[in-house]
């Protein structure tokens, strides 16, 4: 997305967009200056099922989706772009301009360099399924599962969830996102996990990955 969108936005317009301004001015700028017919047309094309299936997300995702992908993401994006939260969103900045400028993510901030360097030996990279990592390292206390469940049909989702729960210590947490396909482990396995709804709702509201529908945190019983 970053490589494709920043060519559609003028640098001067982007500078004004990310400049600090009151909520009313941010909303006005989005609706009057940014949200043009050209922006809407390019958005619908880029986030169409055809383009996303061919050049973006795995085609398996499209099989589980119901409804218009471009319409859903446009509405999510509009809510973010018209709010002051957009002004310090480094993901949005990189997506629209191709660079971070002053909005550096944590791993690029100078004050975090020493801590990252000191802990590099604790980082292990493994390509493959989460289940394989469980087999190699044993049970985990926390898992960040991105939005992997959206690519699975309900049967595979249930089987995978069971294996991940078995590989998580009691009291451990499973964190994941939903974009358009509803997947909640607590709904299919309520006897095994508890959804931390209040905390998940709070984090969803401030999530810089604004295009996702919800961020979910489940605790293994």
PDB file of C-alpha atoms in Angstrom:
ATOM      1  CA  UNK A   1       0.000   0.000   0.000  1.00  0.00           C
ATOM      2  CA  UNK A   2       2.799   2.430   0.875  1.00  0.00           C
ATOM      3  CA  UNK A   3       4.543   2.066  -2.466  1.00  0.00           C
ATOM      4  CA  UNK A   4       1.302   2.570  -4.350  1.00  0.00           C
ATOM      5  CA  UNK A   5      -0.436   5.427  -2.545  1.00  0.00           C
ATOM      6  CA  UNK A   6       2.265   8.002  -1.966  1.00  0.00           C
ATOM      7  CA  UNK A   7       2.510   8.692  -5.674  1.00  0.00           C
ATOM      8  CA  UNK A   8      -1.102   9.863  -5.661  1.00  0.00           C
ATOM      9  CA  UNK A   9      -0.590  12.586  -3.026  1.00  0.00           C
ATOM     10  CA  UNK A  10       1.187  15.906  -3.579  1.00  0.00           C
ATOM     11  CA  UNK A  11       3.950  16.721  -1.091  1.00  0.00           C
ATOM     12  CA  UNK A  12       2.496  20.163  -0.290  1.00  0.00           C
ATOM     13  CA  UNK A  13      -0.932  18.711   0.393  1.00  0.00           C
ATOM     14  CA  UNK A  14       0.564  15.983   2.578  1.00  0.00           C
ATOM     15  CA  UNK A  15       2.545  18.547   4.577  1.00  0.00           C
ATOM     16  CA  UNK A  16      -0.613  20.474   5.407  1.00  0.00           C
ATOM     17  CA  UNK A  17      -2.501  17.267   6.121  1.00  0.00           C
ATOM     18  CA  UNK A  18      -0.035  16.107   8.800  1.00  0.00           C
ATOM     19  CA  UNK A  19       0.544  19.566  10.291  1.00  0.00           C
ATOM     20  CA  UNK A  20      -0.829  20.049  13.845  1.00  0.00           C
ATOM     21  CA  UNK A  21      -4.289  21.585  13.757  1.00  0.00           C
ATOM     22  CA  UNK A  22      -7.508  21.534  15.822  1.00  0.00           C
ATOM     23  CA  UNK A  23     -10.038  18.717  15.243  1.00  0.00           C
ATOM     24  CA  UNK A  24     -12.432  20.971  13.327  1.00  0.00           C
ATOM     25  CA  UNK A  25      -9.691  22.105  10.940  1.00  0.00           C
ATOM     26  CA  UNK A  26      -8.470  18.541  10.377  1.00  0.00           C
ATOM     27  CA  UNK A  27     -11.977  17.368   9.497  1.00  0.00           C
ATOM     28  CA  UNK A  28     -12.542  20.369   7.232  1.00  0.00           C
ATOM     29  CA  UNK A  29      -9.247  19.805   5.418  1.00  0.00           C
ATOM     30  CA  UNK A  30     -10.067  16.164   4.772  1.00  0.00           C
ATOM     31  CA  UNK A  31     -13.597  16.779   3.510  1.00  0.00           C
ATOM     32  CA  UNK A  32     -12.835  19.918   1.481  1.00  0.00           C
ATOM     33  CA  UNK A  33      -9.280  19.362   0.212  1.00  0.00           C
ATOM     34  CA  UNK A  34      -8.309  15.721   0.479  1.00  0.00           C
ATOM     35  CA  UNK A  35     -11.455  13.723  -0.251  1.00  0.00           C
ATOM     36  CA  UNK A  36     -11.660  14.537  -3.962  1.00  0.00           C
ATOM     37  CA  UNK A  37     -13.212  12.459  -6.736  1.00  0.00           C
ATOM     38  CA  UNK A  38      -9.688  11.450  -7.772  1.00  0.00           C
ATOM     39  CA  UNK A  39      -8.881  10.167  -4.285  1.00  0.00           C
ATOM     40  CA  UNK A  40     -12.136   8.185  -4.122  1.00  0.00           C
ATOM     41  CA  UNK A  41     -11.627   6.704  -7.588  1.00  0.00           C
ATOM     42  CA  UNK A  42      -8.072   5.591  -6.893  1.00  0.00           C
ATOM     43  CA  UNK A  43      -9.104   4.215  -3.508  1.00  0.00           C
ATOM     44  CA  UNK A  44     -11.893   2.105  -4.998  1.00  0.00           C
ATOM     45  CA  UNK A  45      -9.532   0.760  -7.649  1.00  0.00           C
ATOM     46  CA  UNK A  46      -6.622   0.021  -5.325  1.00  0.00           C
ATOM     47  CA  UNK A  47      -8.773  -1.724  -2.716  1.00  0.00           C
ATOM     48  CA  UNK A  48     -10.961  -3.622  -5.148  1.00  0.00           C
ATOM     49  CA  UNK A  49     -11.147  -7.385  -4.681  1.00  0.00           C
ATOM     50  CA  UNK A  50      -9.351  -7.884  -7.992  1.00  0.00           C
ATOM     51  CA  UNK A  51      -6.325  -5.713  -7.189  1.00  0.00           C
ATOM     52  CA  UNK A  52      -6.022  -6.859  -3.577  1.00  0.00           C
ATOM     53  CA  UNK A  53      -6.380 -10.492  -4.559  1.00  0.00           C
ATOM     54  CA  UNK A  54      -3.817 -10.231  -7.338  1.00  0.00           C
ATOM     55  CA  UNK A  55      -1.225  -7.886  -5.856  1.00  0.00           C
ATOM     56  CA  UNK A  56      -1.999  -7.584  -2.159  1.00  0.00           C
ATOM     57  CA  UNK A  57      -3.664 -10.068   0.146  1.00  0.00           C
ATOM     58  CA  UNK A  58      -3.742 -13.807  -0.282  1.00  0.00           C
ATOM     59  CA  UNK A  59      -6.679 -14.872  -2.500  1.00  0.00           C
ATOM     60  CA  UNK A  60      -7.895 -17.067   0.371  1.00  0.00           C
ATOM     61  CA  UNK A  61      -8.867 -13.886   2.215  1.00  0.00           C
ATOM     62  CA  UNK A  62     -11.260 -12.961  -0.582  1.00  0.00           C
ATOM     63  CA  UNK A  63     -13.078 -16.282  -0.248  1.00  0.00           C
ATOM     64  CA  UNK A  64     -14.113 -15.449   3.313  1.00  0.00           C
ATOM     65  CA  UNK A  65     -15.102 -11.808   2.714  1.00  0.00           C
ATOM     66  CA  UNK A  66     -18.705 -10.677   2.355  1.00  0.00           C
ATOM     67  CA  UNK A  67     -19.373  -7.163   1.091  1.00  0.00           C
ATOM     68  CA  UNK A  68     -17.277  -4.486  -0.592  1.00  0.00           C
ATOM     69  CA  UNK A  69     -13.647  -4.417   0.533  1.00  0.00           C
ATOM     70  CA  UNK A  70     -12.996  -0.939  -0.878  1.00  0.00           C
ATOM     71  CA  UNK A  71     -16.133   0.545   0.731  1.00  0.00           C
ATOM     72  CA  UNK A  72     -15.275  -0.896   4.137  1.00  0.00           C
ATOM     73  CA  UNK A  73     -11.653   0.292   4.110  1.00  0.00           C
ATOM     74  CA  UNK A  74     -12.625   3.698   2.700  1.00  0.00           C
ATOM     75  CA  UNK A  75     -15.027   4.297   5.583  1.00  0.00           C
ATOM     76  CA  UNK A  76     -12.398   3.211   8.116  1.00  0.00           C
ATOM     77  CA  UNK A  77      -9.801   5.442   6.456  1.00  0.00           C
ATOM     78  CA  UNK A  78     -12.165   8.420   6.344  1.00  0.00           C
ATOM     79  CA  UNK A  79     -12.689   8.211  10.088  1.00  0.00           C
ATOM     80  CA  UNK A  80      -8.939   8.303  10.678  1.00  0.00           C
ATOM     81  CA  UNK A  81      -8.004  10.916   8.065  1.00  0.00           C
ATOM     82  CA  UNK A  82     -10.641  13.338   9.331  1.00  0.00           C
ATOM     83  CA  UNK A  83      -9.428  13.088  12.945  1.00  0.00           C
ATOM     84  CA  UNK A  84      -6.415  14.586  14.730  1.00  0.00           C
ATOM     85  CA  UNK A  85      -5.176  11.024  15.337  1.00  0.00           C
ATOM     86  CA  UNK A  86      -3.976  11.061  11.728  1.00  0.00           C
ATOM     87  CA  UNK A  87      -1.422  13.767  12.487  1.00  0.00           C
ATOM     88  CA  UNK A  88       0.888  11.472  14.479  1.00  0.00           C
ATOM     89  CA  UNK A  89       0.121   8.133  12.819  1.00  0.00           C
ATOM     90  CA  UNK A  90       3.458   6.899  11.443  1.00  0.00           C
ATOM     91  CA  UNK A  91       1.788   4.040   9.542  1.00  0.00           C
ATOM     92  CA  UNK A  92      -0.467   6.489   7.726  1.00  0.00           C
ATOM     93  CA  UNK A  93       2.445   8.858   7.091  1.00  0.00           C
ATOM     94  CA  UNK A  94       4.535   6.124   5.496  1.00  0.00           C
ATOM     95  CA  UNK A  95       1.587   4.869   3.472  1.00  0.00           C
ATOM     96  CA  UNK A  96       0.770   8.267   1.987  1.00  0.00           C
ATOM     97  CA  UNK A  97       4.264   9.743   1.577  1.00  0.00           C
ATOM     98  CA  UNK A  98       6.678   6.810   1.384  1.00  0.00           C
ATOM     99  CA  UNK A  99       8.591   7.974   4.487  1.00  0.00           C
ATOM    100  CA  UNK A 100       8.241   8.523   8.230  1.00  0.00           C
ATOM    101  CA  UNK A 101       9.664  12.065   8.501  1.00  0.00           C
ATOM    102  CA  UNK A 102       9.428  12.988  12.214  1.00  0.00           C
ATOM    103  CA  UNK A 103       6.874  10.254  13.019  1.00  0.00           C
ATOM    104  CA  UNK A 104       9.302   7.417  13.728  1.00  0.00           C
ATOM    105  CA  UNK A 105       8.055   4.030  14.952  1.00  0.00           C
ATOM    106  CA  UNK A 106       9.517   2.817  18.246  1.00  0.00           C
ATOM    107  CA  UNK A 107      12.212   0.642  16.671  1.00  0.00           C
ATOM    108  CA  UNK A 108      13.671   3.624  14.774  1.00  0.00           C
ATOM    109  CA  UNK A 109      13.696   6.078  17.671  1.00  0.00           C
ATOM    110  CA  UNK A 110      17.211   6.940  18.851  1.00  0.00           C
ATOM    111  CA  UNK A 111      16.422   6.520  22.547  1.00  0.00           C
ATOM    112  CA  UNK A 112      15.395   2.883  21.952  1.00  0.00           C
ATOM    113  CA  UNK A 113      18.499   1.857  20.001  1.00  0.00           C
ATOM    114  CA  UNK A 114      20.526   0.742  23.031  1.00  0.00           C
ATOM    115  CA  UNK A 115      17.741  -1.398  24.454  1.00  0.00           C
ATOM    116  CA  UNK A 116      17.111  -3.082  21.108  1.00  0.00           C
ATOM    117  CA  UNK A 117      20.799  -3.809  20.591  1.00  0.00           C
ATOM    118  CA  UNK A 118      21.200  -5.290  24.074  1.00  0.00           C
ATOM    119  CA  UNK A 119      18.306  -7.687  23.497  1.00  0.00           C
ATOM    120  CA  UNK A 120      19.064  -8.886  19.974  1.00  0.00           C
ATOM    121  CA  UNK A 121      20.155 -12.287  21.304  1.00  0.00           C
ATOM    122  CA  UNK A 122      16.603 -12.838  22.560  1.00  0.00           C
ATOM    123  CA  UNK A 123      15.152 -12.517  19.074  1.00  0.00           C
ATOM    124  CA  UNK A 124      14.669 -15.753  17.152  1.00  0.00           C
ATOM    125  CA  UNK A 125      13.392 -15.744  13.587  1.00  0.00           C
ATOM    126  CA  UNK A 126      11.495 -18.738  12.270  1.00  0.00           C
ATOM    127  CA  UNK A 127       9.588 -19.009   9.027  1.00  0.00           C
ATOM    128  CA  UNK A 128       6.552 -21.234   9.129  1.00  0.00           C
ATOM    129  CA  UNK A 129       3.407 -21.910  11.110  1.00  0.00           C
ATOM    130  CA  UNK A 130       2.931 -20.885  14.729  1.00  0.00           C
ATOM    131  CA  UNK A 131       2.339 -24.529  15.583  1.00  0.00           C
ATOM    132  CA  UNK A 132       5.880 -25.327  14.413  1.00  0.00           C
ATOM    133  CA  UNK A 133       7.286 -22.667  16.739  1.00  0.00           C
ATOM    134  CA  UNK A 134       5.361 -24.226  19.626  1.00  0.00           C
ATOM    135  CA  UNK A 135       6.874 -27.595  18.810  1.00  0.00           C
ATOM    136  CA  UNK A 136      10.368 -26.097  18.820  1.00  0.00           C
ATOM    137  CA  UNK A 137      10.218 -23.734  21.795  1.00  0.00           C
ATOM    138  CA  UNK A 138       7.410 -25.141  23.920  1.00  0.00           C
ATOM    139  CA  UNK A 139       4.451 -23.238  25.320  1.00  0.00           C
ATOM    140  CA  UNK A 140       4.303 -19.474  24.944  1.00  0.00           C
ATOM    141  CA  UNK A 141       2.976 -16.839  27.335  1.00  0.00           C
ATOM    142  CA  UNK A 142       1.904 -14.395  24.601  1.00  0.00           C
ATOM    143  CA  UNK A 143       1.226 -14.622  20.872  1.00  0.00           C
ATOM    144  CA  UNK A 144       0.708 -11.849  18.320  1.00  0.00           C
ATOM    145  CA  UNK A 145      -1.230 -13.622  15.570  1.00  0.00           C
ATOM    146  CA  UNK A 146      -1.835 -10.665  13.247  1.00  0.00           C
ATOM    147  CA  UNK A 147      -5.003 -11.415  11.235  1.00  0.00           C
ATOM    148  CA  UNK A 148      -4.173 -14.989  10.192  1.00  0.00           C
ATOM    149  CA  UNK A 149      -7.638 -16.309  11.030  1.00  0.00           C
ATOM    150  CA  UNK A 150      -9.284 -14.265   8.261  1.00  0.00           C
ATOM    151  CA  UNK A 151      -7.645 -16.504   5.681  1.00  0.00           C
ATOM    152  CA  UNK A 152      -9.218 -19.633   7.151  1.00  0.00           C
ATOM    153  CA  UNK A 153     -12.626 -21.175   6.738  1.00  0.00           C
ATOM    154  CA  UNK A 154     -14.526 -21.785  10.007  1.00  0.00           C
ATOM    155  CA  UNK A 155     -13.404 -25.414  10.306  1.00  0.00           C
ATOM    156  CA  UNK A 156      -9.699 -24.645   9.885  1.00  0.00           C
ATOM    157  CA  UNK A 157     -10.046 -21.658  12.219  1.00  0.00           C
ATOM    158  CA  UNK A 158     -11.411 -23.887  14.987  1.00  0.00           C
ATOM    159  CA  UNK A 159      -8.683 -26.504  14.534  1.00  0.00           C
ATOM    160  CA  UNK A 160      -5.926 -23.896  14.502  1.00  0.00           C
ATOM    161  CA  UNK A 161      -7.326 -22.117  17.553  1.00  0.00           C
ATOM    162  CA  UNK A 162      -7.286 -25.370  19.530  1.00  0.00           C
ATOM    163  CA  UNK A 163      -3.647 -26.027  18.660  1.00  0.00           C
ATOM    164  CA  UNK A 164      -2.637 -22.491  19.615  1.00  0.00           C
ATOM    165  CA  UNK A 165      -4.470 -22.719  22.930  1.00  0.00           C
ATOM    166  CA  UNK A 166      -2.688 -25.992  23.688  1.00  0.00           C
ATOM    167  CA  UNK A 167       0.594 -24.197  22.990  1.00  0.00           C
ATOM    168  CA  UNK A 168      -0.129 -21.300  25.351  1.00  0.00           C
ATOM    169  CA  UNK A 169       0.433 -21.289  29.111  1.00  0.00           C
ATOM    170  CA  UNK A 170      -2.642 -20.821  31.344  1.00  0.00           C
ATOM    171  CA  UNK A 171      -3.109 -17.089  31.766  1.00  0.00           C
ATOM    172  CA  UNK A 172      -1.284 -16.487  28.487  1.00  0.00           C
ATOM    173  CA  UNK A 173      -2.659 -14.083  25.914  1.00  0.00           C
ATOM    174  CA  UNK A 174      -3.544 -14.416  22.245  1.00  0.00           C
ATOM    175  CA  UNK A 175      -3.726 -11.104  20.382  1.00  0.00           C
ATOM    176  CA  UNK A 176      -5.067 -10.769  16.835  1.00  0.00           C
ATOM    177  CA  UNK A 177      -6.964  -8.488  14.470  1.00  0.00           C
ATOM    178  CA  UNK A 178     -10.133  -8.762  12.402  1.00  0.00           C
ATOM    179  CA  UNK A 179     -10.452  -6.776   9.196  1.00  0.00           C
ATOM    180  CA  UNK A 180     -13.658  -7.886   7.494  1.00  0.00           C
ATOM    181  CA  UNK A 181     -14.005 -11.548   8.447  1.00  0.00           C
ATOM    182  CA  UNK A 182     -15.341 -12.052  12.006  1.00  0.00           C
ATOM    183  CA  UNK A 183     -13.129 -14.479  13.907  1.00  0.00           C
ATOM    184  CA  UNK A 184     -13.268 -14.722  17.714  1.00  0.00           C
ATOM    185  CA  UNK A 185     -11.781 -17.659  19.576  1.00  0.00           C
ATOM    186  CA  UNK A 186     -13.875 -16.857  22.657  1.00  0.00           C
ATOM    187  CA  UNK A 187     -17.060 -17.375  20.645  1.00  0.00           C
ATOM    188  CA  UNK A 188     -16.205 -20.873  19.426  1.00  0.00           C
ATOM    189  CA  UNK A 189     -14.206 -22.022  22.480  1.00  0.00           C
ATOM    190  CA  UNK A 190     -15.646 -20.116  25.475  1.00  0.00           C
ATOM    191  CA  UNK A 191     -14.592 -22.918  27.800  1.00  0.00           C
ATOM    192  CA  UNK A 192     -10.928 -22.419  26.855  1.00  0.00           C
ATOM    193  CA  UNK A 193     -10.426 -18.651  26.611  1.00  0.00           C
ATOM    194  CA  UNK A 194     -11.855 -15.396  27.922  1.00  0.00           C
ATOM    195  CA  UNK A 195     -12.058 -12.272  25.770  1.00  0.00           C
ATOM    196  CA  UNK A 196     -10.667  -9.140  27.442  1.00  0.00           C
ATOM    197  CA  UNK A 197     -13.327  -6.937  25.896  1.00  0.00           C
ATOM    198  CA  UNK A 198     -12.699  -3.694  27.768  1.00  0.00           C
ATOM    199  CA  UNK A 199      -8.958  -3.681  27.109  1.00  0.00           C
ATOM    200  CA  UNK A 200      -9.422  -4.765  23.496  1.00  0.00           C
ATOM    201  CA  UNK A 201     -11.960  -1.984  22.875  1.00  0.00           C
ATOM    202  CA  UNK A 202      -9.614   0.611  24.384  1.00  0.00           C
ATOM    203  CA  UNK A 203      -6.707  -0.502  22.201  1.00  0.00           C
ATOM    204  CA  UNK A 204      -8.884  -0.737  19.088  1.00  0.00           C
ATOM    205  CA  UNK A 205      -9.861   2.911  19.556  1.00  0.00           C
ATOM    206  CA  UNK A 206      -6.221   4.079  19.501  1.00  0.00           C
ATOM    207  CA  UNK A 207      -4.843   1.498  17.064  1.00  0.00           C
ATOM    208  CA  UNK A 208      -2.680   3.098  14.368  1.00  0.00           C
ATOM    209  CA  UNK A 209      -3.697   0.218  12.123  1.00  0.00           C
ATOM    210  CA  UNK A 210      -6.989   2.058  11.721  1.00  0.00           C
ATOM    211  CA  UNK A 211      -8.196  -0.032   8.782  1.00  0.00           C
ATOM    212  CA  UNK A 212      -8.862  -3.052  10.991  1.00  0.00           C
ATOM    213  CA  UNK A 213     -12.342  -3.554  12.378  1.00  0.00           C
ATOM    214  CA  UNK A 214     -11.169  -4.687  15.800  1.00  0.00           C
ATOM    215  CA  UNK A 215      -8.214  -5.788  17.892  1.00  0.00           C
ATOM    216  CA  UNK A 216      -8.895  -8.807  20.094  1.00  0.00           C
ATOM    217  CA  UNK A 217      -7.165 -10.106  23.221  1.00  0.00           C
ATOM    218  CA  UNK A 218      -8.049 -13.544  24.559  1.00  0.00           C
ATOM    219  CA  UNK A 219      -6.711 -15.014  27.807  1.00  0.00           C
ATOM    220  CA  UNK A 220      -6.230 -18.769  28.009  1.00  0.00           C
ATOM    221  CA  UNK A 221      -7.952 -20.329  31.018  1.00  0.00           C
TER     222      UNK A 221
END
